[in-house]
């Protein structure tokens, strides 16, 4: 386990809010991390709205991932849920991060799976890669909660040296992995 590569898959804040905001159990029993985040921000748990709580919880997930990237010694990678996700898995995540070659059959399976929408057509589920919900679909209170609580941690993920867009990988033999300024030679 300590040497296993891993990824943190994240998405645009408003998309995350719109999909998670439909889960009524999402904000029940806030964790100590959530409570500390709220207190550090100068807010009181009793004053936080449900939408704000969703944003806080998602922000703490992002911040936890960022802390773990540093502790994981180059094993963690931030990957944005996007229209390029299948290509990211084929070209970078499997072969260069997980060190697992992807042959023609594997590539075909990944592309086939990525074509479908694995979410029910209930209008409440996440938008599949390549499609976007408009910010105009979100209530004003949700946009404000994103701006105050979630956007800062999302920006940190986007700018992180552990973001797939900021990392460089070379061939599996003598691999040069450069994330967050760290350069490691792999066997």
Short mmCIF file of N, CA and C in Angstrom, two decimals:
data_model
loop_
_atom_site.label_atom_id
_atom_site.label_comp_id
_atom_site.label_asym_id
_atom_site.label_seq_id
_atom_site.Cartn_x
_atom_site.Cartn_y
_atom_site.Cartn_z
N UNK A 1 0.80 -1.22 0.00
CA UNK A 1 0.00 0.00 0.00
C UNK A 1 0.84 1.28 0.00
N UNK A 2 1.88 1.40 0.81
CA UNK A 2 2.61 2.67 0.82
C UNK A 2 3.29 3.02 -0.50
N UNK A 3 3.44 2.06 -1.39
CA UNK A 3 4.09 2.33 -2.67
C UNK A 3 3.12 2.26 -3.85
N UNK A 4 1.83 2.25 -3.58
CA UNK A 4 0.82 2.15 -4.63
C UNK A 4 0.46 3.52 -5.19
N UNK A 5 0.60 3.72 -6.50
CA UNK A 5 0.17 4.99 -7.09
C UNK A 5 -1.35 5.15 -6.97
N UNK A 6 -1.81 6.39 -6.85
CA UNK A 6 -3.23 6.65 -6.73
C UNK A 6 -3.56 7.98 -7.41
N UNK A 7 -4.86 8.16 -7.70
CA UNK A 7 -5.30 9.43 -8.30
C UNK A 7 -6.44 10.01 -7.47
N UNK A 8 -6.60 11.31 -7.55
CA UNK A 8 -7.75 12.01 -6.99
C UNK A 8 -8.48 12.63 -8.16
N UNK A 9 -9.65 12.12 -8.45
CA UNK A 9 -10.46 12.60 -9.56
C UNK A 9 -11.36 13.72 -9.05
N UNK A 10 -11.25 14.88 -9.67
CA UNK A 10 -12.05 16.02 -9.23
C UNK A 10 -12.73 16.65 -10.44
N UNK A 11 -13.68 17.52 -10.18
CA UNK A 11 -14.42 18.15 -11.28
C UNK A 11 -14.66 19.62 -11.00
N UNK A 12 -15.18 20.32 -12.01
CA UNK A 12 -15.52 21.74 -11.85
C UNK A 12 -16.38 21.90 -10.60
N UNK A 13 -16.14 22.91 -9.78
CA UNK A 13 -16.88 23.05 -8.53
C UNK A 13 -18.40 23.08 -8.68
N UNK A 14 -18.91 23.82 -9.65
CA UNK A 14 -20.37 23.92 -9.77
C UNK A 14 -20.95 22.56 -10.18
N UNK A 15 -20.24 21.80 -11.01
CA UNK A 15 -20.69 20.47 -11.40
C UNK A 15 -20.72 19.54 -10.20
N UNK A 16 -19.67 19.60 -9.38
CA UNK A 16 -19.61 18.77 -8.18
C UNK A 16 -20.75 19.12 -7.23
N UNK A 17 -21.00 20.40 -7.08
CA UNK A 17 -22.08 20.84 -6.20
C UNK A 17 -23.44 20.39 -6.72
N UNK A 18 -23.65 20.50 -8.00
CA UNK A 18 -24.95 20.14 -8.56
C UNK A 18 -25.20 18.64 -8.46
N UNK A 19 -24.17 17.84 -8.55
CA UNK A 19 -24.38 16.39 -8.44
C UNK A 19 -24.46 15.95 -6.98
N UNK A 20 -23.59 16.46 -6.13
CA UNK A 20 -23.59 16.05 -4.73
C UNK A 20 -24.72 16.70 -3.93
N UNK A 21 -25.16 17.85 -4.39
CA UNK A 21 -26.20 18.57 -3.67
C UNK A 21 -27.55 17.88 -3.66
N UNK A 22 -27.69 16.84 -4.46
CA UNK A 22 -28.95 16.11 -4.51
C UNK A 22 -28.95 14.93 -3.53
N UNK A 23 -27.86 14.73 -2.82
CA UNK A 23 -27.74 13.63 -1.88
C UNK A 23 -28.01 14.15 -0.48
N UNK A 24 -29.21 13.93 0.07
CA UNK A 24 -29.56 14.53 1.37
C UNK A 24 -28.68 14.06 2.52
N UNK A 25 -28.08 12.90 2.41
CA UNK A 25 -27.24 12.39 3.50
C UNK A 25 -25.84 12.98 3.46
N UNK A 26 -25.53 13.70 2.40
CA UNK A 26 -24.17 14.19 2.21
C UNK A 26 -23.70 15.07 3.35
N UNK A 27 -24.57 15.89 3.91
CA UNK A 27 -24.12 16.84 4.93
C UNK A 27 -24.42 16.38 6.36
N UNK A 28 -24.93 15.16 6.53
CA UNK A 28 -25.21 14.70 7.88
C UNK A 28 -23.92 14.39 8.62
N UNK A 29 -23.91 14.66 9.91
CA UNK A 29 -22.77 14.34 10.77
C UNK A 29 -21.44 14.84 10.20
N UNK A 30 -21.26 16.14 10.13
CA UNK A 30 -20.00 16.66 9.59
C UNK A 30 -18.78 16.15 10.37
N UNK A 31 -17.75 15.83 9.64
CA UNK A 31 -16.52 15.30 10.22
C UNK A 31 -15.80 16.38 11.02
N UNK A 32 -14.85 15.97 11.86
CA UNK A 32 -14.04 16.96 12.57
C UNK A 32 -13.29 17.89 11.59
N UNK A 33 -12.89 17.36 10.42
CA UNK A 33 -12.20 18.19 9.43
C UNK A 33 -13.14 19.28 8.91
N UNK A 34 -14.39 18.92 8.66
CA UNK A 34 -15.37 19.90 8.20
C UNK A 34 -15.61 20.94 9.29
N UNK A 35 -15.77 20.48 10.52
CA UNK A 35 -16.00 21.41 11.62
C UNK A 35 -14.83 22.37 11.79
N UNK A 36 -13.61 21.86 11.67
CA UNK A 36 -12.42 22.72 11.79
C UNK A 36 -12.36 23.73 10.65
N UNK A 37 -12.71 23.30 9.43
CA UNK A 37 -12.72 24.18 8.26
C UNK A 37 -13.69 25.34 8.49
N UNK A 38 -14.88 25.02 8.96
CA UNK A 38 -15.91 26.04 9.22
C UNK A 38 -15.42 27.01 10.29
N UNK A 39 -14.88 26.48 11.37
CA UNK A 39 -14.40 27.33 12.47
C UNK A 39 -13.24 28.21 12.01
N UNK A 40 -12.31 27.64 11.25
CA UNK A 40 -11.16 28.40 10.75
C UNK A 40 -11.60 29.54 9.84
N UNK A 41 -12.70 29.32 9.12
CA UNK A 41 -13.23 30.36 8.24
C UNK A 41 -14.00 31.44 8.98
N UNK A 42 -14.16 31.29 10.29
CA UNK A 42 -14.86 32.29 11.09
C UNK A 42 -16.37 32.11 11.07
N UNK A 43 -16.82 30.93 10.71
CA UNK A 43 -18.26 30.66 10.66
C UNK A 43 -18.64 29.77 11.83
N UNK A 44 -19.93 29.68 12.07
CA UNK A 44 -20.47 28.82 13.10
C UNK A 44 -21.24 27.70 12.42
N UNK A 45 -21.10 26.47 12.90
CA UNK A 45 -21.76 25.32 12.26
C UNK A 45 -23.27 25.53 12.15
N UNK A 46 -23.87 26.19 13.12
CA UNK A 46 -25.32 26.39 13.10
C UNK A 46 -25.74 27.42 12.05
N UNK A 47 -24.80 28.25 11.60
CA UNK A 47 -25.11 29.28 10.61
C UNK A 47 -24.91 28.81 9.17
N UNK A 48 -24.24 27.70 8.99
CA UNK A 48 -23.94 27.21 7.65
C UNK A 48 -25.19 26.59 7.02
N UNK A 49 -25.52 27.03 5.81
CA UNK A 49 -26.66 26.46 5.10
C UNK A 49 -26.30 25.08 4.54
N UNK A 50 -27.30 24.35 4.10
CA UNK A 50 -27.05 23.03 3.52
C UNK A 50 -26.14 23.14 2.30
N UNK A 51 -26.41 24.09 1.43
CA UNK A 51 -25.57 24.26 0.24
C UNK A 51 -24.15 24.63 0.62
N UNK A 52 -24.00 25.48 1.59
CA UNK A 52 -22.66 25.83 2.05
C UNK A 52 -21.95 24.60 2.63
N UNK A 53 -22.70 23.76 3.33
CA UNK A 53 -22.11 22.56 3.90
C UNK A 53 -21.61 21.62 2.79
N UNK A 54 -22.37 21.49 1.71
CA UNK A 54 -21.90 20.69 0.58
C UNK A 54 -20.57 21.23 0.06
N UNK A 55 -20.50 22.55 -0.10
CA UNK A 55 -19.27 23.17 -0.60
C UNK A 55 -18.11 22.96 0.37
N UNK A 56 -18.37 23.09 1.65
CA UNK A 56 -17.33 22.88 2.66
C UNK A 56 -16.83 21.45 2.61
N UNK A 57 -17.76 20.49 2.54
CA UNK A 57 -17.34 19.09 2.50
C UNK A 57 -16.51 18.80 1.27
N UNK A 58 -16.92 19.29 0.11
CA UNK A 58 -16.14 19.08 -1.11
C UNK A 58 -14.78 19.76 -1.01
N UNK A 59 -14.74 20.94 -0.40
CA UNK A 59 -13.46 21.64 -0.22
C UNK A 59 -12.53 20.84 0.67
N UNK A 60 -13.07 20.22 1.73
CA UNK A 60 -12.21 19.43 2.62
C UNK A 60 -11.68 18.19 1.90
N UNK A 61 -12.46 17.62 0.97
CA UNK A 61 -11.95 16.49 0.18
C UNK A 61 -10.73 16.95 -0.63
N UNK A 62 -10.88 18.11 -1.27
CA UNK A 62 -9.77 18.65 -2.09
C UNK A 62 -8.55 18.94 -1.25
N UNK A 63 -8.75 19.56 -0.10
CA UNK A 63 -7.63 19.90 0.78
C UNK A 63 -6.97 18.64 1.33
N UNK A 64 -7.77 17.64 1.64
CA UNK A 64 -7.21 16.37 2.10
C UNK A 64 -6.35 15.73 1.01
N UNK A 65 -6.84 15.76 -0.22
CA UNK A 65 -6.05 15.22 -1.34
C UNK A 65 -4.73 15.98 -1.47
N UNK A 66 -4.78 17.29 -1.37
CA UNK A 66 -3.55 18.10 -1.49
C UNK A 66 -2.55 17.74 -0.40
N UNK A 67 -3.02 17.56 0.82
CA UNK A 67 -2.12 17.16 1.91
C UNK A 67 -1.52 15.78 1.63
N UNK A 68 -2.35 14.88 1.14
CA UNK A 68 -1.87 13.53 0.87
C UNK A 68 -0.93 13.47 -0.32
N UNK A 69 -1.08 14.36 -1.29
CA UNK A 69 -0.11 14.41 -2.39
C UNK A 69 1.28 14.64 -1.85
N UNK A 70 1.40 15.60 -0.95
CA UNK A 70 2.72 15.91 -0.38
C UNK A 70 3.27 14.72 0.41
N UNK A 71 2.41 14.07 1.17
CA UNK A 71 2.85 12.94 2.00
C UNK A 71 3.12 11.67 1.18
N UNK A 72 2.55 11.57 -0.01
CA UNK A 72 2.64 10.34 -0.81
C UNK A 72 3.91 10.24 -1.63
N UNK A 73 4.76 11.24 -1.53
CA UNK A 73 6.07 11.16 -2.18
C UNK A 73 5.97 10.88 -3.68
N UNK A 74 5.07 11.60 -4.37
CA UNK A 74 4.95 11.47 -5.82
C UNK A 74 4.02 10.38 -6.30
N UNK A 75 3.36 9.67 -5.38
CA UNK A 75 2.46 8.58 -5.79
C UNK A 75 1.05 9.05 -6.13
N UNK A 76 0.67 10.24 -5.69
CA UNK A 76 -0.66 10.76 -5.95
C UNK A 76 -0.67 11.70 -7.15
N UNK A 77 -1.80 11.72 -7.83
CA UNK A 77 -1.95 12.55 -9.03
C UNK A 77 -3.36 13.11 -9.07
N UNK A 78 -3.49 14.42 -9.25
CA UNK A 78 -4.80 15.06 -9.39
C UNK A 78 -5.22 14.99 -10.86
N UNK A 79 -6.43 14.48 -11.09
CA UNK A 79 -6.94 14.29 -12.45
C UNK A 79 -8.31 14.93 -12.54
N UNK A 80 -8.47 15.86 -13.46
CA UNK A 80 -9.75 16.55 -13.64
C UNK A 80 -10.69 15.73 -14.51
N UNK A 81 -11.91 15.60 -14.08
CA UNK A 81 -12.98 14.92 -14.82
C UNK A 81 -13.31 15.82 -16.00
N UNK A 82 -12.94 15.38 -17.20
CA UNK A 82 -13.11 16.22 -18.38
C UNK A 82 -13.38 15.38 -19.61
N UNK A 83 -13.56 16.04 -20.73
CA UNK A 83 -13.79 15.33 -21.99
C UNK A 83 -12.55 14.56 -22.43
N UNK A 84 -11.39 14.88 -21.89
CA UNK A 84 -10.14 14.19 -22.23
C UNK A 84 -9.81 13.05 -21.26
N UNK A 85 -10.74 12.70 -20.38
CA UNK A 85 -10.44 11.73 -19.33
C UNK A 85 -10.01 10.38 -19.88
N UNK A 86 -10.68 9.86 -20.89
CA UNK A 86 -10.29 8.57 -21.46
C UNK A 86 -8.87 8.64 -22.01
N UNK A 87 -8.55 9.72 -22.71
CA UNK A 87 -7.19 9.89 -23.24
C UNK A 87 -6.17 10.00 -22.12
N UNK A 88 -6.54 10.70 -21.04
CA UNK A 88 -5.64 10.81 -19.90
C UNK A 88 -5.32 9.42 -19.33
N UNK A 89 -6.35 8.57 -19.22
CA UNK A 89 -6.11 7.22 -18.72
C UNK A 89 -5.23 6.42 -19.68
N UNK A 90 -5.52 6.50 -20.97
CA UNK A 90 -4.79 5.72 -21.98
C UNK A 90 -3.34 6.20 -22.11
N UNK A 91 -3.16 7.51 -22.20
CA UNK A 91 -1.83 8.06 -22.51
C UNK A 91 -0.94 8.30 -21.29
N UNK A 92 -1.54 8.56 -20.14
CA UNK A 92 -0.73 8.95 -18.99
C UNK A 92 -0.99 8.13 -17.74
N UNK A 93 -2.24 8.06 -17.29
CA UNK A 93 -2.51 7.48 -15.98
C UNK A 93 -2.11 6.00 -15.91
N UNK A 94 -2.62 5.18 -16.84
CA UNK A 94 -2.24 3.76 -16.79
C UNK A 94 -0.76 3.54 -17.11
N UNK A 95 -0.27 3.99 -18.26
CA UNK A 95 1.12 3.63 -18.59
C UNK A 95 2.20 4.37 -17.80
N UNK A 96 1.97 5.61 -17.45
CA UNK A 96 3.04 6.41 -16.86
C UNK A 96 2.91 6.61 -15.36
N UNK A 97 1.69 6.56 -14.86
CA UNK A 97 1.51 6.74 -13.41
C UNK A 97 1.37 5.39 -12.71
N UNK A 98 0.51 4.51 -13.25
CA UNK A 98 0.35 3.18 -12.67
C UNK A 98 1.35 2.17 -13.24
N UNK A 99 2.11 2.58 -14.25
CA UNK A 99 3.11 1.71 -14.91
C UNK A 99 2.47 0.41 -15.42
N UNK A 100 1.29 0.58 -16.03
CA UNK A 100 0.54 -0.54 -16.59
C UNK A 100 0.33 -0.27 -18.07
N UNK A 101 0.96 -1.03 -18.94
CA UNK A 101 0.81 -0.80 -20.38
C UNK A 101 -0.65 -0.99 -20.83
N UNK A 102 -1.04 -0.21 -21.81
CA UNK A 102 -2.39 -0.31 -22.38
C UNK A 102 -2.24 -0.72 -23.84
N UNK A 103 -2.61 -1.95 -24.13
CA UNK A 103 -2.57 -2.43 -25.51
C UNK A 103 -3.79 -2.00 -26.29
N UNK A 104 -3.87 -2.44 -27.52
CA UNK A 104 -4.98 -2.07 -28.39
C UNK A 104 -6.33 -2.48 -27.79
N UNK A 105 -6.42 -3.73 -27.27
CA UNK A 105 -7.68 -4.18 -26.67
C UNK A 105 -8.06 -3.34 -25.46
N UNK A 106 -7.08 -3.04 -24.63
CA UNK A 106 -7.33 -2.21 -23.46
C UNK A 106 -7.80 -0.82 -23.85
N UNK A 107 -7.16 -0.25 -24.85
CA UNK A 107 -7.56 1.08 -25.33
C UNK A 107 -8.99 1.05 -25.84
N UNK A 108 -9.35 0.02 -26.60
CA UNK A 108 -10.71 -0.10 -27.12
C UNK A 108 -11.73 -0.22 -25.98
N UNK A 109 -11.39 -0.99 -24.95
CA UNK A 109 -12.31 -1.13 -23.81
C UNK A 109 -12.48 0.19 -23.07
N UNK A 110 -11.39 0.89 -22.86
CA UNK A 110 -11.47 2.18 -22.18
C UNK A 110 -12.34 3.14 -22.98
N UNK A 111 -12.13 3.21 -24.28
CA UNK A 111 -12.91 4.12 -25.11
C UNK A 111 -14.39 3.72 -25.14
N UNK A 112 -14.66 2.43 -25.18
CA UNK A 112 -16.05 1.97 -25.19
C UNK A 112 -16.76 2.33 -23.89
N UNK A 113 -16.10 2.07 -22.78
CA UNK A 113 -16.69 2.39 -21.48
C UNK A 113 -16.91 3.90 -21.34
N UNK A 114 -15.98 4.68 -21.85
CA UNK A 114 -16.07 6.14 -21.68
C UNK A 114 -17.14 6.77 -22.56
N UNK A 115 -17.63 6.03 -23.57
CA UNK A 115 -18.68 6.58 -24.43
C UNK A 115 -20.02 6.66 -23.73
N UNK A 116 -20.27 5.74 -22.82
CA UNK A 116 -21.58 5.67 -22.18
C UNK A 116 -21.69 6.58 -20.98
N UNK A 117 -22.93 6.83 -20.64
CA UNK A 117 -23.22 7.59 -19.43
C UNK A 117 -23.61 6.58 -18.37
N UNK A 118 -22.79 6.43 -17.36
CA UNK A 118 -23.05 5.44 -16.33
C UNK A 118 -24.04 5.95 -15.29
N UNK A 119 -24.55 7.14 -15.48
CA UNK A 119 -25.47 7.72 -14.52
C UNK A 119 -26.89 7.63 -15.03
N UNK A 120 -27.85 7.45 -14.14
CA UNK A 120 -29.25 7.38 -14.57
C UNK A 120 -29.71 8.72 -15.14
N UNK A 121 -30.65 8.65 -16.01
CA UNK A 121 -31.17 9.86 -16.66
C UNK A 121 -32.23 10.52 -15.77
N UNK A 122 -31.84 10.91 -14.58
CA UNK A 122 -32.79 11.52 -13.65
C UNK A 122 -32.64 13.03 -13.55
N UNK A 123 -31.67 13.57 -14.29
CA UNK A 123 -31.45 15.00 -14.24
C UNK A 123 -30.72 15.44 -12.98
N UNK A 124 -30.45 14.53 -12.07
CA UNK A 124 -29.81 14.87 -10.81
C UNK A 124 -28.37 14.40 -10.74
N UNK A 125 -28.00 13.53 -11.64
CA UNK A 125 -26.70 12.88 -11.58
C UNK A 125 -25.63 13.72 -12.25
N UNK A 126 -24.36 13.37 -12.02
CA UNK A 126 -23.27 14.12 -12.64
C UNK A 126 -23.35 14.12 -14.15
N UNK A 127 -22.83 15.16 -14.73
CA UNK A 127 -22.76 15.27 -16.18
C UNK A 127 -21.58 14.42 -16.64
N UNK A 128 -21.77 13.58 -17.67
CA UNK A 128 -20.65 12.76 -18.14
C UNK A 128 -19.55 13.63 -18.75
N UNK A 129 -18.32 13.10 -18.85
CA UNK A 129 -17.24 13.87 -19.46
C UNK A 129 -17.64 14.35 -20.85
N UNK A 130 -17.24 15.55 -21.19
CA UNK A 130 -17.53 16.10 -22.50
C UNK A 130 -18.80 16.93 -22.52
N UNK A 131 -19.61 16.80 -21.49
CA UNK A 131 -20.82 17.62 -21.39
C UNK A 131 -20.67 18.51 -20.18
N UNK A 132 -21.25 19.68 -20.25
CA UNK A 132 -21.14 20.61 -19.13
C UNK A 132 -22.51 21.12 -18.75
N UNK A 133 -22.71 21.28 -17.47
CA UNK A 133 -23.88 22.00 -17.00
C UNK A 133 -23.49 23.47 -16.99
N UNK A 134 -24.39 24.28 -17.35
CA UNK A 134 -24.13 25.71 -17.35
C UNK A 134 -24.23 26.25 -15.93
N UNK A 135 -23.38 27.22 -15.62
CA UNK A 135 -23.51 27.89 -14.33
C UNK A 135 -24.90 28.48 -14.16
N UNK A 136 -25.54 28.80 -15.26
CA UNK A 136 -26.87 29.40 -15.17
C UNK A 136 -27.90 28.41 -14.65
N UNK A 137 -27.58 27.09 -14.69
CA UNK A 137 -28.48 26.08 -14.14
C UNK A 137 -28.44 26.05 -12.62
N UNK A 138 -27.43 26.63 -12.04
CA UNK A 138 -27.25 26.57 -10.59
C UNK A 138 -27.93 27.74 -9.91
N UNK A 139 -28.55 27.48 -8.75
CA UNK A 139 -29.14 28.57 -7.98
C UNK A 139 -28.06 29.54 -7.50
N UNK A 140 -28.45 30.77 -7.31
CA UNK A 140 -27.51 31.81 -6.87
C UNK A 140 -26.83 31.43 -5.55
N UNK A 141 -27.59 30.83 -4.62
CA UNK A 141 -27.00 30.45 -3.33
C UNK A 141 -25.92 29.38 -3.50
N UNK A 142 -26.09 28.52 -4.52
CA UNK A 142 -25.08 27.50 -4.79
C UNK A 142 -23.82 28.14 -5.36
N UNK A 143 -24.00 29.07 -6.28
CA UNK A 143 -22.85 29.76 -6.87
C UNK A 143 -22.06 30.51 -5.79
N UNK A 144 -22.78 31.11 -4.87
CA UNK A 144 -22.12 31.86 -3.79
C UNK A 144 -21.37 30.91 -2.86
N UNK A 145 -21.97 29.77 -2.54
CA UNK A 145 -21.31 28.78 -1.68
C UNK A 145 -20.04 28.27 -2.35
N UNK A 146 -20.10 28.03 -3.66
CA UNK A 146 -18.92 27.58 -4.41
C UNK A 146 -17.83 28.64 -4.33
N UNK A 147 -18.22 29.88 -4.58
CA UNK A 147 -17.24 30.97 -4.59
C UNK A 147 -16.54 31.12 -3.23
N UNK A 148 -17.30 31.05 -2.17
CA UNK A 148 -16.75 31.28 -0.83
C UNK A 148 -15.97 30.08 -0.32
N UNK A 149 -16.55 28.89 -0.44
CA UNK A 149 -15.98 27.74 0.25
C UNK A 149 -15.20 26.77 -0.64
N UNK A 150 -15.64 26.53 -1.87
CA UNK A 150 -15.05 25.47 -2.69
C UNK A 150 -14.03 25.97 -3.71
N UNK A 151 -14.25 27.12 -4.29
CA UNK A 151 -13.37 27.61 -5.35
C UNK A 151 -11.90 27.71 -4.93
N UNK A 152 -11.60 28.18 -3.72
CA UNK A 152 -10.19 28.28 -3.33
C UNK A 152 -9.45 26.93 -3.35
N UNK A 153 -10.07 25.87 -2.84
CA UNK A 153 -9.39 24.57 -2.83
C UNK A 153 -9.33 23.98 -4.24
N UNK A 154 -10.36 24.24 -5.04
CA UNK A 154 -10.34 23.80 -6.45
C UNK A 154 -9.16 24.47 -7.17
N UNK A 155 -8.98 25.75 -6.94
CA UNK A 155 -7.87 26.48 -7.58
C UNK A 155 -6.52 25.90 -7.15
N UNK A 156 -6.40 25.54 -5.88
CA UNK A 156 -5.17 24.91 -5.41
C UNK A 156 -4.91 23.59 -6.14
N UNK A 157 -5.96 22.80 -6.37
CA UNK A 157 -5.80 21.55 -7.13
C UNK A 157 -5.38 21.83 -8.57
N UNK A 158 -6.01 22.81 -9.18
CA UNK A 158 -5.69 23.16 -10.57
C UNK A 158 -4.24 23.60 -10.70
N UNK A 159 -3.75 24.34 -9.71
CA UNK A 159 -2.40 24.89 -9.76
C UNK A 159 -1.34 23.96 -9.16
N UNK A 160 -1.78 22.87 -8.56
CA UNK A 160 -0.87 21.96 -7.88
C UNK A 160 0.14 21.33 -8.84
N UNK A 161 1.34 21.19 -8.37
CA UNK A 161 2.35 20.48 -9.14
C UNK A 161 2.04 19.01 -9.27
N UNK A 162 1.07 18.52 -8.52
CA UNK A 162 0.65 17.12 -8.61
C UNK A 162 -0.50 16.94 -9.59
N UNK A 163 -0.90 18.00 -10.26
CA UNK A 163 -1.96 17.93 -11.26
C UNK A 163 -1.41 17.27 -12.52
N UNK A 164 -2.19 16.40 -13.13
CA UNK A 164 -1.74 15.67 -14.32
C UNK A 164 -1.28 16.64 -15.41
N UNK A 165 -1.85 17.82 -15.47
CA UNK A 165 -1.48 18.80 -16.48
C UNK A 165 -0.11 19.43 -16.20
N UNK A 166 0.36 19.31 -14.97
CA UNK A 166 1.64 19.93 -14.60
C UNK A 166 2.78 18.93 -14.46
N UNK A 167 2.45 17.63 -14.52
CA UNK A 167 3.46 16.59 -14.34
C UNK A 167 4.06 16.18 -15.68
N UNK A 168 5.31 15.74 -15.63
CA UNK A 168 5.99 15.20 -16.82
C UNK A 168 6.39 13.77 -16.53
N UNK A 169 6.21 12.94 -17.50
CA UNK A 169 6.58 11.54 -17.38
C UNK A 169 7.41 11.16 -18.59
N UNK A 170 8.34 10.24 -18.44
CA UNK A 170 9.07 9.70 -19.56
C UNK A 170 8.90 8.19 -19.60
N UNK A 171 9.69 7.52 -20.37
CA UNK A 171 9.52 6.09 -20.59
C UNK A 171 9.64 5.29 -19.30
N UNK A 172 8.97 4.11 -19.25
CA UNK A 172 9.01 3.29 -18.04
C UNK A 172 10.41 2.84 -17.65
N UNK A 173 11.34 2.82 -18.56
CA UNK A 173 12.72 2.44 -18.22
C UNK A 173 13.47 3.70 -17.82
N UNK A 174 13.86 3.78 -16.56
CA UNK A 174 14.51 5.00 -16.09
C UNK A 174 13.56 6.17 -16.13
N UNK A 175 12.33 5.93 -15.74
CA UNK A 175 11.28 6.94 -15.82
C UNK A 175 11.68 8.19 -15.05
N UNK A 176 11.49 9.29 -15.66
CA UNK A 176 11.65 10.57 -14.97
C UNK A 176 10.24 11.03 -14.64
N UNK A 177 9.92 11.08 -13.38
CA UNK A 177 8.63 11.56 -12.93
C UNK A 177 8.87 12.93 -12.32
N UNK A 178 8.27 13.94 -12.89
CA UNK A 178 8.43 15.27 -12.34
C UNK A 178 7.06 15.82 -12.01
N UNK A 179 6.79 15.88 -10.73
CA UNK A 179 5.56 16.47 -10.22
C UNK A 179 5.96 17.37 -9.06
N UNK A 180 5.39 18.53 -9.03
CA UNK A 180 5.65 19.47 -7.95
C UNK A 180 7.14 19.73 -7.75
N UNK A 181 7.86 19.74 -8.86
CA UNK A 181 9.28 20.01 -8.80
C UNK A 181 10.14 18.83 -8.37
N UNK A 182 9.50 17.72 -7.97
CA UNK A 182 10.25 16.53 -7.57
C UNK A 182 10.63 15.75 -8.81
N UNK A 183 11.85 15.34 -8.89
CA UNK A 183 12.29 14.50 -10.00
C UNK A 183 12.78 13.20 -9.40
N UNK A 184 12.20 12.11 -9.88
CA UNK A 184 12.56 10.79 -9.35
C UNK A 184 12.90 9.87 -10.49
N UNK A 185 13.93 9.11 -10.31
CA UNK A 185 14.27 8.05 -11.25
C UNK A 185 13.62 6.78 -10.76
N UNK A 186 12.86 6.12 -11.63
CA UNK A 186 12.22 4.85 -11.29
C UNK A 186 12.95 3.73 -12.00
N UNK A 187 12.98 2.55 -11.39
CA UNK A 187 13.60 1.39 -12.02
C UNK A 187 12.71 0.84 -13.11
#
